[in-house]
PDB file of C-alpha atoms in Angstrom:
ATOM      1  CA  MET V  24      34.593 -55.871  13.378  1.00  0.00           C
ATOM      2  CA  ILE V  25      27.031 -55.342  15.840  1.00  0.00           C
ATOM      3  CA  ARG V  26      26.491 -53.404  18.736  1.00  0.00           C
ATOM      4  CA  ILE V  27      26.771 -56.614  17.669  1.00  0.00           C
ATOM      5  CA  ALA V  28      29.628 -56.826  20.845  1.00  0.00           C
ATOM      6  CA  THR V  29      27.113 -56.562  22.849  1.00  0.00           C
ATOM      7  CA  ARG V  30      27.267 -59.691  25.538  1.00  0.00           C
ATOM      8  CA  PRO V  31      25.356 -62.080  23.906  1.00  0.00           C
ATOM      9  CA  ALA V  32      22.101 -61.650  24.691  1.00  0.00           C
ATOM     10  CA  ILE V  33      21.366 -65.682  25.278  1.00  0.00           C
ATOM     11  CA  ALA V  34      24.329 -66.311  27.138  1.00  0.00           C
ATOM     12  CA  ALA V  35      22.767 -62.622  29.412  1.00  0.00           C
ATOM     13  CA  LEU V  36      20.347 -64.802  29.476  1.00  0.00           C
ATOM     14  CA  LEU V  37      21.694 -67.637  31.204  1.00  0.00           C
ATOM     15  CA  ALA V  38      24.122 -65.565  32.979  1.00  0.00           C
ATOM     16  CA  ALA V  39      21.605 -63.652  34.684  1.00  0.00           C
ATOM     17  CA  ALA V  40      19.143 -66.717  36.045  1.00  0.00           C
ATOM     18  CA  VAL V  41      23.455 -68.829  37.588  1.00  0.00           C
ATOM     19  CA  ALA V  42      23.532 -65.461  38.655  1.00  0.00           C
ATOM     20  CA  VAL V  43      20.045 -65.064  40.914  1.00  0.00           C
ATOM     21  CA  ALA V  44      20.082 -68.495  41.336  1.00  0.00           C
ATOM     22  CA  GLY V  45      23.834 -68.503  43.040  1.00  0.00           C
ATOM     23  CA  CYS V  46      22.657 -65.683  45.585  1.00  0.00           C
ATOM     24  CA  ALA V  47      19.759 -67.924  46.077  1.00  0.00           C
ATOM     25  CA  ALA V  48      21.733 -71.565  46.756  1.00  0.00           C
ATOM     26  CA  GLY V  49      24.296 -70.884  48.795  1.00  0.00           C
ATOM     27  CA  PRO V  50      27.469 -73.063  48.340  1.00  0.00           C
ATOM     28  CA  GLN V  51      26.989 -76.670  46.526  1.00  0.00           C
ATOM     29  CA  SER V  52      27.982 -79.313  49.168  1.00  0.00           C
ATOM     30  CA  PRO V  53      30.509 -82.823  46.976  1.00  0.00           C
ATOM     31  CA  SER V  54      27.318 -84.721  48.657  1.00  0.00           C
ATOM     32  CA  ALA V  55      24.983 -82.390  46.200  1.00  0.00           C
ATOM     33  CA  ALA V  56      27.308 -82.477  42.983  1.00  0.00           C
ATOM     34  CA  ALA V  57      28.203 -85.876  43.490  1.00  0.00           C
ATOM     35  CA  ASP V  58      23.922 -86.519  43.297  1.00  0.00           C
ATOM     36  CA  PRO V  59      22.160 -84.163  41.721  1.00  0.00           C
ATOM     37  CA  SER V  60      18.700 -86.110  43.040  1.00  0.00           C
ATOM     38  CA  THR V  61      19.848 -85.054  46.494  1.00  0.00           C
ATOM     39  CA  ALA V  62      20.671 -81.721  45.621  1.00  0.00           C
ATOM     40  CA  PRO V  63      18.866 -78.888  47.512  1.00  0.00           C
ATOM     41  CA  PRO V  64      15.997 -77.905  45.064  1.00  0.00           C
ATOM     42  CA  GLN V  65      17.726 -74.388  43.965  1.00  0.00           C
ATOM     43  CA  GLN V  66      20.768 -76.077  44.037  1.00  0.00           C
ATOM     44  CA  ALA V  67      19.288 -78.059  41.436  1.00  0.00           C
ATOM     45  CA  LEU V  68      18.740 -75.578  39.227  1.00  0.00           C
ATOM     46  CA  THR V  69      21.910 -73.644  39.895  1.00  0.00           C
ATOM     47  CA  ALA V  70      22.829 -76.849  38.428  1.00  0.00           C
ATOM     48  CA  LEU V  71      20.548 -76.924  35.508  1.00  0.00           C
ATOM     49  CA  ASN V  72      21.604 -74.263  34.818  1.00  0.00           C
ATOM     50  CA  LYS V  73      25.420 -74.126  34.977  1.00  0.00           C
ATOM     51  CA  GLN V  74      24.649 -77.495  31.890  1.00  0.00           C
ATOM     52  CA  ALA V  75      22.766 -75.702  30.007  1.00  0.00           C
ATOM     53  CA  ARG V  76      25.570 -73.295  29.408  1.00  0.00           C
ATOM     54  CA  ALA V  77      28.312 -75.058  29.454  1.00  0.00           C
ATOM     55  CA  ASN V  78      25.515 -76.881  26.650  1.00  0.00           C
ATOM     56  CA  TYR V  79      25.400 -74.254  24.611  1.00  0.00           C
ATOM     57  CA  ALA V  80      28.652 -73.210  24.736  1.00  0.00           C
ATOM     58  CA  ASP V  81      29.373 -76.526  22.904  1.00  0.00           C
ATOM     59  CA  GLY V  82      27.059 -76.380  20.237  1.00  0.00           C
ATOM     60  CA  LYS V  83      28.561 -72.533  19.586  1.00  0.00           C
ATOM     61  CA  ARG V  84      31.201 -73.992  18.763  1.00  0.00           C
ATOM     62  CA  GLU V  85      30.220 -76.964  16.167  1.00  0.00           C
ATOM     63  CA  MET V  86      28.010 -73.871  15.019  1.00  0.00           C
ATOM     64  CA  LEU V  87      30.815 -71.456  14.131  1.00  0.00           C
ATOM     65  CA  LEU V  88      32.803 -74.273  12.447  1.00  0.00           C
ATOM     66  CA  ARG V  89      30.160 -73.534   9.797  1.00  0.00           C
ATOM     67  CA  ALA V  90      30.124 -70.214   9.622  1.00  0.00           C
ATOM     68  CA  ARG V  91      32.784 -69.938   7.572  1.00  0.00           C
ATOM     69  CA  PRO V  92      34.131 -68.438   5.275  1.00  0.00           C
ATOM     70  CA  ALA V  93      34.957 -65.476   6.685  1.00  0.00           C
ATOM     71  CA  ILE V  94      36.315 -62.000   6.760  1.00  0.00           C
ATOM     72  CA  VAL V  95      37.953 -60.425   9.686  1.00  0.00           C
ATOM     73  CA  VAL V  96      39.406 -56.448   9.366  1.00  0.00           C
ATOM     74  CA  ALA V  97      41.700 -55.664  11.762  1.00  0.00           C
ATOM     75  CA  PHE V  98      42.191 -51.773  11.280  1.00  0.00           C
ATOM     76  CA  ASP V  99      44.648 -52.720   8.349  1.00  0.00           C
ATOM     77  CA  ASP V 100      45.002 -56.400   7.938  1.00  0.00           C
ATOM     78  CA  ALA V 101      42.332 -58.733   6.857  1.00  0.00           C
ATOM     79  CA  THR V 102      41.722 -62.666   6.926  1.00  0.00           C
ATOM     80  CA  LEU V 103      39.908 -64.949   5.442  1.00  0.00           C
ATOM     81  CA  LEU V 104      38.789 -67.871   7.085  1.00  0.00           C
ATOM     82  CA  ARG V 105      37.557 -70.982   5.454  1.00  0.00           C
ATOM     83  CA  ALA V 106      36.603 -73.619   6.134  1.00  0.00           C
ATOM     84  CA  ASP V 107      38.360 -75.476   3.089  1.00  0.00           C
ATOM     85  CA  ALA V 108      42.292 -73.664   3.034  1.00  0.00           C
ATOM     86  CA  PRO V 109      44.737 -72.007   5.512  1.00  0.00           C
ATOM     87  CA  ALA V 110      44.288 -68.688   7.097  1.00  0.00           C
ATOM     88  CA  GLN V 111      45.260 -66.358   5.089  1.00  0.00           C
ATOM     89  CA  THR V 112      46.075 -62.625   6.561  1.00  0.00           C
ATOM     90  CA  GLU V 113      47.259 -60.030   4.166  1.00  0.00           C
ATOM     91  CA  SER V 114      47.812 -55.726   4.768  1.00  0.00           C
ATOM     92  CA  PHE V 115      45.696 -53.314   2.298  1.00  0.00           C
ATOM     93  CA  THR V 116      47.112 -49.900   4.025  1.00  0.00           C
ATOM     94  CA  PRO V 117      50.150 -49.012   2.062  1.00  0.00           C
ATOM     95  CA  PRO V 118      53.170 -46.997   4.341  1.00  0.00           C
ATOM     96  CA  LEU V 119      51.688 -43.919   2.787  1.00  0.00           C
ATOM     97  CA  TYR V 120      48.132 -44.045   4.739  1.00  0.00           C
ATOM     98  CA  HIS V 121      49.596 -43.563   7.675  1.00  0.00           C
ATOM     99  CA  ARG V 122      51.941 -40.212   6.272  1.00  0.00           C
ATOM    100  CA  TYR V 123      48.864 -38.873   4.902  1.00  0.00           C
ATOM    101  CA  LYS V 124      47.607 -39.744   8.532  1.00  0.00           C
ATOM    102  CA  GLU V 125      50.514 -38.521  11.033  1.00  0.00           C
ATOM    103  CA  VAL V 126      50.823 -34.991   9.454  1.00  0.00           C
ATOM    104  CA  ALA V 127      47.023 -34.920  10.039  1.00  0.00           C
ATOM    105  CA  HIS V 128      47.912 -35.610  13.271  1.00  0.00           C
ATOM    106  CA  LEU V 129      50.168 -32.668  14.186  1.00  0.00           C
ATOM    107  CA  PRO V 130      47.388 -29.559  14.013  1.00  0.00           C
ATOM    108  CA  LEU V 131      45.359 -31.671  16.095  1.00  0.00           C
ATOM    109  CA  GLY V 132      47.865 -33.302  18.890  1.00  0.00           C
ATOM    110  CA  LEU V 133      48.356 -29.175  19.158  1.00  0.00           C
ATOM    111  CA  TRP V 134      45.011 -28.096  19.375  1.00  0.00           C
ATOM    112  CA  SER V 135      44.854 -30.508  22.230  1.00  0.00           C
ATOM    113  CA  THR V 136      47.435 -29.716  23.828  1.00  0.00           C
ATOM    114  CA  LEU V 137      46.526 -25.697  24.401  1.00  0.00           C
ATOM    115  CA  ALA V 138      42.766 -26.159  24.400  1.00  0.00           C
ATOM    116  CA  PRO V 139      42.503 -26.989  28.416  1.00  0.00           C
ATOM    117  CA  TRP V 140      44.486 -24.148  28.980  1.00  0.00           C
ATOM    118  CA  VAL V 141      43.208 -21.147  26.639  1.00  0.00           C
ATOM    119  CA  ASP V 142      41.262 -20.389  30.098  1.00  0.00           C
ATOM    120  CA  ARG V 143      43.503 -20.231  32.405  1.00  0.00           C
ATOM    121  CA  PRO V 144      46.472 -17.846  32.625  1.00  0.00           C
ATOM    122  CA  GLY V 145      50.060 -18.552  34.805  1.00  0.00           C
ATOM    123  CA  GLN V 146      49.465 -22.787  34.505  1.00  0.00           C
ATOM    124  CA  THR V 147      52.948 -23.764  32.228  1.00  0.00           C
ATOM    125  CA  ALA V 148      51.120 -27.713  32.456  1.00  0.00           C
ATOM    126  CA  TRP V 149      51.096 -26.888  28.523  1.00  0.00           C
ATOM    127  CA  ARG V 150      55.085 -25.690  28.201  1.00  0.00           C
ATOM    128  CA  ALA V 151      57.034 -29.000  28.492  1.00  0.00           C
ATOM    129  CA  PRO V 152      54.193 -30.642  25.579  1.00  0.00           C
ATOM    130  CA  LEU V 153      53.981 -28.278  23.580  1.00  0.00           C
ATOM    131  CA  GLN V 154      57.300 -27.615  23.192  1.00  0.00           C
ATOM    132  CA  ALA V 155      58.519 -31.694  22.746  1.00  0.00           C
ATOM    133  CA  LEU V 156      55.599 -31.202  19.789  1.00  0.00           C
ATOM    134  CA  LEU V 157      57.461 -28.923  18.436  1.00  0.00           C
ATOM    135  CA  GLU V 158      60.590 -30.267  18.403  1.00  0.00           C
ATOM    136  CA  ARG V 159      58.984 -33.361  16.791  1.00  0.00           C
ATOM    137  CA  ALA V 160      57.232 -30.986  14.543  1.00  0.00           C
ATOM    138  CA  ARG V 161      60.554 -29.200  12.859  1.00  0.00           C
ATOM    139  CA  ALA V 162      62.354 -32.871  12.803  1.00  0.00           C
ATOM    140  CA  ALA V 163      60.215 -33.938  10.663  1.00  0.00           C
ATOM    141  CA  ARG V 164      59.861 -31.375   8.967  1.00  0.00           C
ATOM    142  CA  THR V 165      62.998 -31.625   7.045  1.00  0.00           C
ATOM    143  CA  THR V 166      62.000 -35.514   5.706  1.00  0.00           C
ATOM    144  CA  LEU V 167      59.023 -34.294   4.181  1.00  0.00           C
ATOM    145  CA  GLU V 168      60.436 -34.228  -0.003  1.00  0.00           C
ATOM    146  CA  GLY V 169      61.173 -38.106   1.216  1.00  0.00           C
ATOM    147  CA  VAL V 170      58.607 -40.087   2.769  1.00  0.00           C
ATOM    148  CA  GLY V 171      56.348 -39.967  -0.733  1.00  0.00           C
ATOM    149  CA  PHE V 172      53.815 -38.085  -0.878  1.00  0.00           C
ATOM    150  CA  PRO V 173      53.187 -37.361  -4.987  1.00  0.00           C
ATOM    151  CA  PRO V 174      54.204 -33.456  -6.013  1.00  0.00           C
ATOM    152  CA  ASP V 175      50.623 -32.067  -6.339  1.00  0.00           C
ATOM    153  CA  ARG V 176      50.409 -32.958  -1.727  1.00  0.00           C
ATOM    154  CA  LEU V 177      53.673 -31.944  -0.535  1.00  0.00           C
ATOM    155  CA  ALA V 178      52.746 -28.781  -0.790  1.00  0.00           C
ATOM    156  CA  ARG V 179      49.660 -29.669   1.311  1.00  0.00           C
ATOM    157  CA  GLN V 180      52.464 -31.638   4.191  1.00  0.00           C
ATOM    158  CA  GLN V 181      53.793 -28.568   4.266  1.00  0.00           C
ATOM    159  CA  GLN V 182      51.498 -26.176   5.087  1.00  0.00           C
ATOM    160  CA  ILE V 183      49.965 -28.134   7.770  1.00  0.00           C
ATOM    161  CA  LEU V 184      52.903 -28.261   9.645  1.00  0.00           C
ATOM    162  CA  ASP V 185      54.514 -24.649   8.582  1.00  0.00           C
ATOM    163  CA  ARG V 186      51.004 -23.224  10.110  1.00  0.00           C
ATOM    164  CA  SER V 187      51.024 -25.913  13.522  1.00  0.00           C
ATOM    165  CA  ILE V 188      55.311 -24.508  14.071  1.00  0.00           C
ATOM    166  CA  ALA V 189      54.628 -20.922  14.248  1.00  0.00           C
ATOM    167  CA  LEU V 190      51.299 -21.373  16.824  1.00  0.00           C
ATOM    168  CA  MET V 191      53.579 -23.438  18.280  1.00  0.00           C
ATOM    169  CA  GLU V 192      56.627 -21.116  18.528  1.00  0.00           C
ATOM    170  CA  ALA V 193      54.462 -17.424  18.897  1.00  0.00           C
ATOM    171  CA  THR V 194      52.717 -19.506  22.303  1.00  0.00           C
ATOM    172  CA  LEU V 195      55.930 -20.762  23.979  1.00  0.00           C
ATOM    173  CA  ALA V 196      57.360 -16.784  22.452  1.00  0.00           C
ATOM    174  CA  ALA V 197      54.139 -14.950  24.663  1.00  0.00           C
ATOM    175  CA  GLY V 198      54.497 -17.740  27.743  1.00  0.00           C
ATOM    176  CA  ARG V 199      50.177 -18.250  26.973  1.00  0.00           C
ATOM    177  CA  PRO V 200      48.371 -19.738  24.686  1.00  0.00           C
ATOM    178  CA  ASP V 201      45.553 -17.975  23.241  1.00  0.00           C
ATOM    179  CA  LYS V 202      42.276 -19.274  22.412  1.00  0.00           C
ATOM    180  CA  ALA V 203      41.574 -16.890  19.305  1.00  0.00           C
ATOM    181  CA  ALA V 204      44.588 -17.695  17.579  1.00  0.00           C
ATOM    182  CA  LEU V 205      44.055 -21.023  19.207  1.00  0.00           C
ATOM    183  CA  ALA V 206      40.264 -21.347  17.006  1.00  0.00           C
ATOM    184  CA  ALA V 207      41.096 -19.671  13.902  1.00  0.00           C
ATOM    185  CA  PHE V 208      44.587 -22.192  13.000  1.00  0.00           C
ATOM    186  CA  ALA V 209      42.260 -24.726  14.174  1.00  0.00           C
ATOM    187  CA  GLN V 210      39.652 -23.626  11.187  1.00  0.00           C
ATOM    188  CA  ALA V 211      42.381 -23.415   8.613  1.00  0.00           C
ATOM    189  CA  MET V 212      43.508 -26.383   8.976  1.00  0.00           C
ATOM    190  CA  ALA V 213      39.970 -27.961   8.863  1.00  0.00           C
ATOM    191  CA  ALA V 214      40.092 -28.273   4.862  1.00  0.00           C
ATOM    192  CA  PRO V 215      44.058 -30.683   4.604  1.00  0.00           C
ATOM    193  CA  VAL V 216      43.213 -32.266   7.060  1.00  0.00           C
ATOM    194  CA  LEU V 217      40.023 -33.077   5.984  1.00  0.00           C
ATOM    195  CA  ALA V 218      41.916 -33.811   2.068  1.00  0.00           C
ATOM    196  CA  ASN V 219      44.917 -35.164   3.846  1.00  0.00           C
ATOM    197  CA  GLY V 220      41.581 -37.989   5.531  1.00  0.00           C
ATOM    198  CA  ASP V 221      40.582 -38.355   2.343  1.00  0.00           C
ATOM    199  CA  ASP V 222      43.990 -39.493  -0.295  1.00  0.00           C
ATOM    200  CA  ALA V 223      44.198 -42.233   2.987  1.00  0.00           C
ATOM    201  CA  ALA V 224      40.658 -42.990   2.644  1.00  0.00           C
ATOM    202  CA  ALA V 225      41.523 -43.490  -1.118  1.00  0.00           C
ATOM    203  CA  LEU V 226      44.698 -45.507  -0.357  1.00  0.00           C
ATOM    204  CA  GLN V 227      42.700 -47.693   1.735  1.00  0.00           C
ATOM    205  CA  ILE V 228      39.956 -48.336  -0.111  1.00  0.00           C
ATOM    206  CA  ASP V 229      41.288 -49.377  -2.903  1.00  0.00           C
ATOM    207  CA  GLY V 230      44.009 -51.368  -1.063  1.00  0.00           C
ATOM    208  CA  LEU V 231      40.787 -53.363   1.190  1.00  0.00           C
ATOM    209  CA  HIS V 232      39.406 -53.369  -2.687  1.00  0.00           C
ATOM    210  CA  ALA V 233      42.801 -55.635  -3.968  1.00  0.00           C
ATOM    211  CA  VAL V 234      42.801 -57.961  -1.934  1.00  0.00           C
ATOM    212  CA  VAL V 235      38.765 -58.864  -1.812  1.00  0.00           C
ATOM    213  CA  GLY V 236      38.339 -59.108  -5.315  1.00  0.00           C
ATOM    214  CA  ARG V 237      41.097 -61.385  -5.150  1.00  0.00           C
ATOM    215  CA  TRP V 238      39.644 -63.391  -2.287  1.00  0.00           C
ATOM    216  CA  ARG V 239      35.859 -62.974  -3.636  1.00  0.00           C
ATOM    217  CA  GLY V 240      37.182 -64.748  -7.375  1.00  0.00           C
ATOM    218  CA  ALA V 241      38.308 -67.694  -4.529  1.00  0.00           C
ATOM    219  CA  LEU V 242      35.663 -68.281  -3.937  1.00  0.00           C
ATOM    220  CA  THR V 243      32.427 -70.264  -5.683  1.00  0.00           C
ATOM    221  CA  ALA V 244      28.803 -68.493  -6.118  1.00  0.00           C
ATOM    222  CA  ALA V 245      27.225 -70.195  -3.166  1.00  0.00           C
ATOM    223  CA  GLN V 246      30.617 -69.336  -0.923  1.00  0.00           C
ATOM    224  CA  TRP V 247      30.361 -65.254  -0.926  1.00  0.00           C
ATOM    225  CA  ARG V 248      26.231 -65.517  -0.492  1.00  0.00           C
ATOM    226  CA  GLN V 249      27.290 -67.016   3.352  1.00  0.00           C
ATOM    227  CA  LEU V 250      30.026 -65.378   3.520  1.00  0.00           C
ATOM    228  CA  HIS V 251      29.777 -63.244   6.541  1.00  0.00           C
ATOM    229  CA  VAL V 252      32.572 -60.014   7.124  1.00  0.00           C
ATOM    230  CA  LEU V 253      33.714 -58.237  10.682  1.00  0.00           C
ATOM    231  CA  VAL V 254      34.671 -55.348  11.501  1.00  0.00           C
ATOM    232  CA  LEU V 255      37.195 -54.973  14.239  1.00  0.00           C
ATOM    233  CA  GLY V 256      36.966 -51.498  15.817  1.00  0.00           C
ATOM    234  CA  PRO V 257      36.234 -49.360  18.793  1.00  0.00           C
ATOM    235  CA  LYS V 258      33.550 -47.103  19.488  1.00  0.00           C
ATOM    236  CA  MET V 259      33.574 -43.900  17.747  1.00  0.00           C
ATOM    237  CA  PRO V 260      35.143 -44.727  14.901  1.00  0.00           C
ATOM    238  CA  ARG V 261      32.159 -46.555  13.670  1.00  0.00           C
ATOM    239  CA  ALA V 262      29.540 -44.694  12.887  1.00  0.00           C
ATOM    240  CA  ASP V 263      30.410 -44.282   9.379  1.00  0.00           C
ATOM    241  CA  ASN V 264      33.010 -46.145   9.476  1.00  0.00           C
ATOM    242  CA  LEU V 265      35.735 -47.510   5.800  1.00  0.00           C
ATOM    243  CA  ALA V 266      35.391 -50.873   5.718  1.00  0.00           C
ATOM    244  CA  MET V 267      31.799 -51.154   7.226  1.00  0.00           C
ATOM    245  CA  GLN V 268      31.396 -48.307   3.840  1.00  0.00           C
ATOM    246  CA  TYR V 269      33.054 -50.776   1.890  1.00  0.00           C
ATOM    247  CA  PHE V 270      31.276 -54.129   2.486  1.00  0.00           C
ATOM    248  CA  GLU V 271      27.929 -52.471   2.186  1.00  0.00           C
ATOM    249  CA  ARG V 272      28.642 -51.987  -1.025  1.00  0.00           C
ATOM    250  CA  VAL V 273      30.155 -55.445  -2.049  1.00  0.00           C
ATOM    251  CA  MET V 274      27.519 -56.851  -0.383  1.00  0.00           C
ATOM    252  CA  GLY V 275      24.221 -55.350   0.233  1.00  0.00           C
ATOM    253  CA  ARG V 276      23.586 -52.761   2.977  1.00  0.00           C
ATOM    254  CA  ALA V 277      20.807 -55.741   3.446  1.00  0.00           C
ATOM    255  CA  GLU V 278      23.163 -57.177   5.174  1.00  0.00           C
ATOM    256  CA  ARG V 279      24.902 -54.633   7.035  1.00  0.00           C
ATOM    257  CA  ASP V 280      24.006 -56.716  11.460  1.00  0.00           C
ATOM    258  CA  ARG V 281      23.215 -59.102   9.714  1.00  0.00           C
ATOM    259  CA  ARG V 282      26.104 -61.117   7.796  1.00  0.00           C
ATOM    260  CA  LEU V 283      28.077 -57.516   8.425  1.00  0.00           C
ATOM    261  CA  LEU V 284      29.134 -56.138  12.091  1.00  0.00           C
ATOM    262  CA  TYR V 285      31.395 -54.344  13.957  1.00  0.00           C
ATOM    263  CA  ALA V 286      33.707 -55.742  15.963  1.00  0.00           C
ATOM    264  CA  GLU V 287      33.631 -52.734  18.626  1.00  0.00           C
ATOM    265  CA  GLY V 288      35.319 -53.274  21.375  1.00  0.00           C
ATOM    266  CA  ILE V 289      37.022 -56.195  20.118  1.00  0.00           C
ATOM    267  CA  PHE V 290      40.538 -55.677  18.764  1.00  0.00           C
ATOM    268  CA  ASP V 291      41.746 -60.055  18.301  1.00  0.00           C
ATOM    269  CA  ARG V 292      40.745 -62.500  16.318  1.00  0.00           C
ATOM    270  CA  ASP V 293      39.845 -64.595  19.076  1.00  0.00           C
ATOM    271  CA  GLY V 294      37.482 -62.060  20.158  1.00  0.00           C
ATOM    272  CA  ALA V 295      35.880 -61.432  16.990  1.00  0.00           C
ATOM    273  CA  LEU V 296      34.975 -65.021  16.111  1.00  0.00           C
ATOM    274  CA  SER V 297      33.813 -66.431  19.153  1.00  0.00           C
ATOM    275  CA  LEU V 298      31.097 -63.256  18.578  1.00  0.00           C
ATOM    276  CA  LEU V 299      30.799 -64.901  14.970  1.00  0.00           C
ATOM    277  CA  GLY V 300      30.083 -68.188  17.133  1.00  0.00           C
ATOM    278  CA  THR V 301      27.832 -65.815  19.111  1.00  0.00           C
ATOM    279  CA  VAL V 302      25.693 -64.687  15.491  1.00  0.00           C
ATOM    280  CA  VAL V 303      25.183 -67.533  14.197  1.00  0.00           C
ATOM    281  CA  THR V 304      24.025 -69.194  17.363  1.00  0.00           C
ATOM    282  CA  ASP V 305      21.362 -67.085  18.519  1.00  0.00           C
ATOM    283  CA  ARG V 306      20.534 -65.929  14.984  1.00  0.00           C
ATOM    284  CA  ALA V 307      19.836 -70.357  14.756  1.00  0.00           C
ATOM    285  CA  LEU V 308      17.640 -70.520  17.445  1.00  0.00           C
ATOM    286  CA  ALA V 309      15.371 -66.873  17.461  1.00  0.00           C
ATOM    287  CA  GLN V 310      14.677 -68.672  14.231  1.00  0.00           C
ATOM    288  CA  ALA V 311      13.585 -72.233  16.243  1.00  0.00           C
ATOM    289  CA  PHE V 312      11.951 -71.006  18.765  1.00  0.00           C
ATOM    290  CA  PHE V 313      10.465 -67.619  17.507  1.00  0.00           C
ATOM    291  CA  GLY V 314      10.480 -67.249  14.880  1.00  0.00           C
ATOM    292  CA  ASP V 315      12.962 -64.072  14.074  1.00  0.00           C
ATOM    293  CA  PRO V 316      16.890 -65.041  12.938  1.00  0.00           C
ATOM    294  CA  MET V 317      17.534 -60.994  14.493  1.00  0.00           C
ATOM    295  CA  ARG V 318      14.961 -62.113  17.736  1.00  0.00           C
ATOM    296  CA  MET V 319      18.473 -62.940  19.766  1.00  0.00           C
ATOM    297  CA  ASP V 320      20.471 -58.834  18.991  1.00  0.00           C
ATOM    298  CA  ARG V 321      18.604 -57.799  21.694  1.00  0.00           C
ATOM    299  CA  ASP V 322      17.968 -58.128  24.613  1.00  0.00           C
ATOM    300  CA  PHE V 323      16.099 -60.447  25.530  1.00  0.00           C
ATOM    301  CA  LEU V 324      14.348 -59.381  28.352  1.00  0.00           C
ATOM    302  CA  SER V 325      13.597 -55.784  26.122  1.00  0.00           C
ATOM    303  CA  ASP V 326       9.832 -57.578  26.001  1.00  0.00           C
ATOM    304  CA  GLY V 327       8.718 -57.542  29.118  1.00  0.00           C
ATOM    305  CA  ALA V 328      10.850 -54.400  30.270  1.00  0.00           C
ATOM    306  CA  ARG V 329       8.578 -52.223  28.290  1.00  0.00           C
ATOM    307  CA  LYS V 330       5.414 -54.083  30.062  1.00  0.00           C
ATOM    308  CA  ARG V 331       6.052 -53.374  32.530  1.00  0.00           C
ATOM    309  CA  LEU V 332       7.564 -49.535  32.073  1.00  0.00           C
ATOM    310  CA  ASP V 333       4.265 -49.146  30.466  1.00  0.00           C
ATOM    311  CA  GLN V 334       1.594 -50.649  33.500  1.00  0.00           C
ATOM    312  CA  ILE V 335       4.509 -47.915  35.906  1.00  0.00           C
ATOM    313  CA  PHE V 336       4.448 -44.983  33.277  1.00  0.00           C
ATOM    314  CA  GLY V 337       2.216 -45.400  30.677  1.00  0.00           C
ATOM    315  CA  ARG V 338       2.377 -46.573  26.906  1.00  0.00           C
ATOM    316  CA  GLN V 339       4.724 -44.684  25.561  1.00  0.00           C
ATOM    317  CA  ALA V 340       3.688 -42.828  21.556  1.00  0.00           C
ATOM    318  CA  PRO V 341       5.040 -44.077  18.960  1.00  0.00           C
TER     319      PRO V 341
END
């Protein structure tokens, strides 16, 4: 779910041509629209470009139908899309995954509540959100034994909540955030927070591996070699994303940004499929025109921009 979540290169090129031509053309008269041969020269180019873009969109829809099978990974769920079967969606994330993350988020949320105010004595805007967080933490602390943590992991959850509650109570009693105490708290919480992350990751990897294993068994060897995978997500988790790491191991690292794509800033299956249609169309187009299927994965204007910048600023050393 790439960036690949960048605007498609061919669409950007065609859109730019529309914008340039449109600025010069002005409003199109009904008669010109009805008879392209009588249109002013600028309007004829605009109409030509509009038709080219429409044809590209039609071709993209047809190319997308051939981009099967595909897997779309959307946070907790994965969907298998096949040409010969209905879409199949399965959750691969067990509930305990969320419990580990929920506990780990408390120290992070506590730090974020107080950090903006440690150098602003006399300010009290932190008090109400801190009090609300403390009340939630106290309530959650009483439930830890009943939400499914394994016995060998429970003590860590208790430690995280107890240390967090203690700092909140001390801060409220003092009437001001303490910079040194907050820094010491963050350092002390680093290891248990990361350990919760490790446990959550293991659970999600195991769930994803089980689902993908079943799906792989239902595909032929040829279908598996054609598989596209799109991992949806925001910008910050892109680096070393869990699902991307998993599919790199399953498909091979060479497939990253080829058949394995991170769809940055896309959060629904329709958006992911639109991106996939663009990718398969642009790569076929790039191979046909330039002999390089990846050429349209970078700005169409990039070579020309580099040449002109070299003329202005001098060539950069490689």
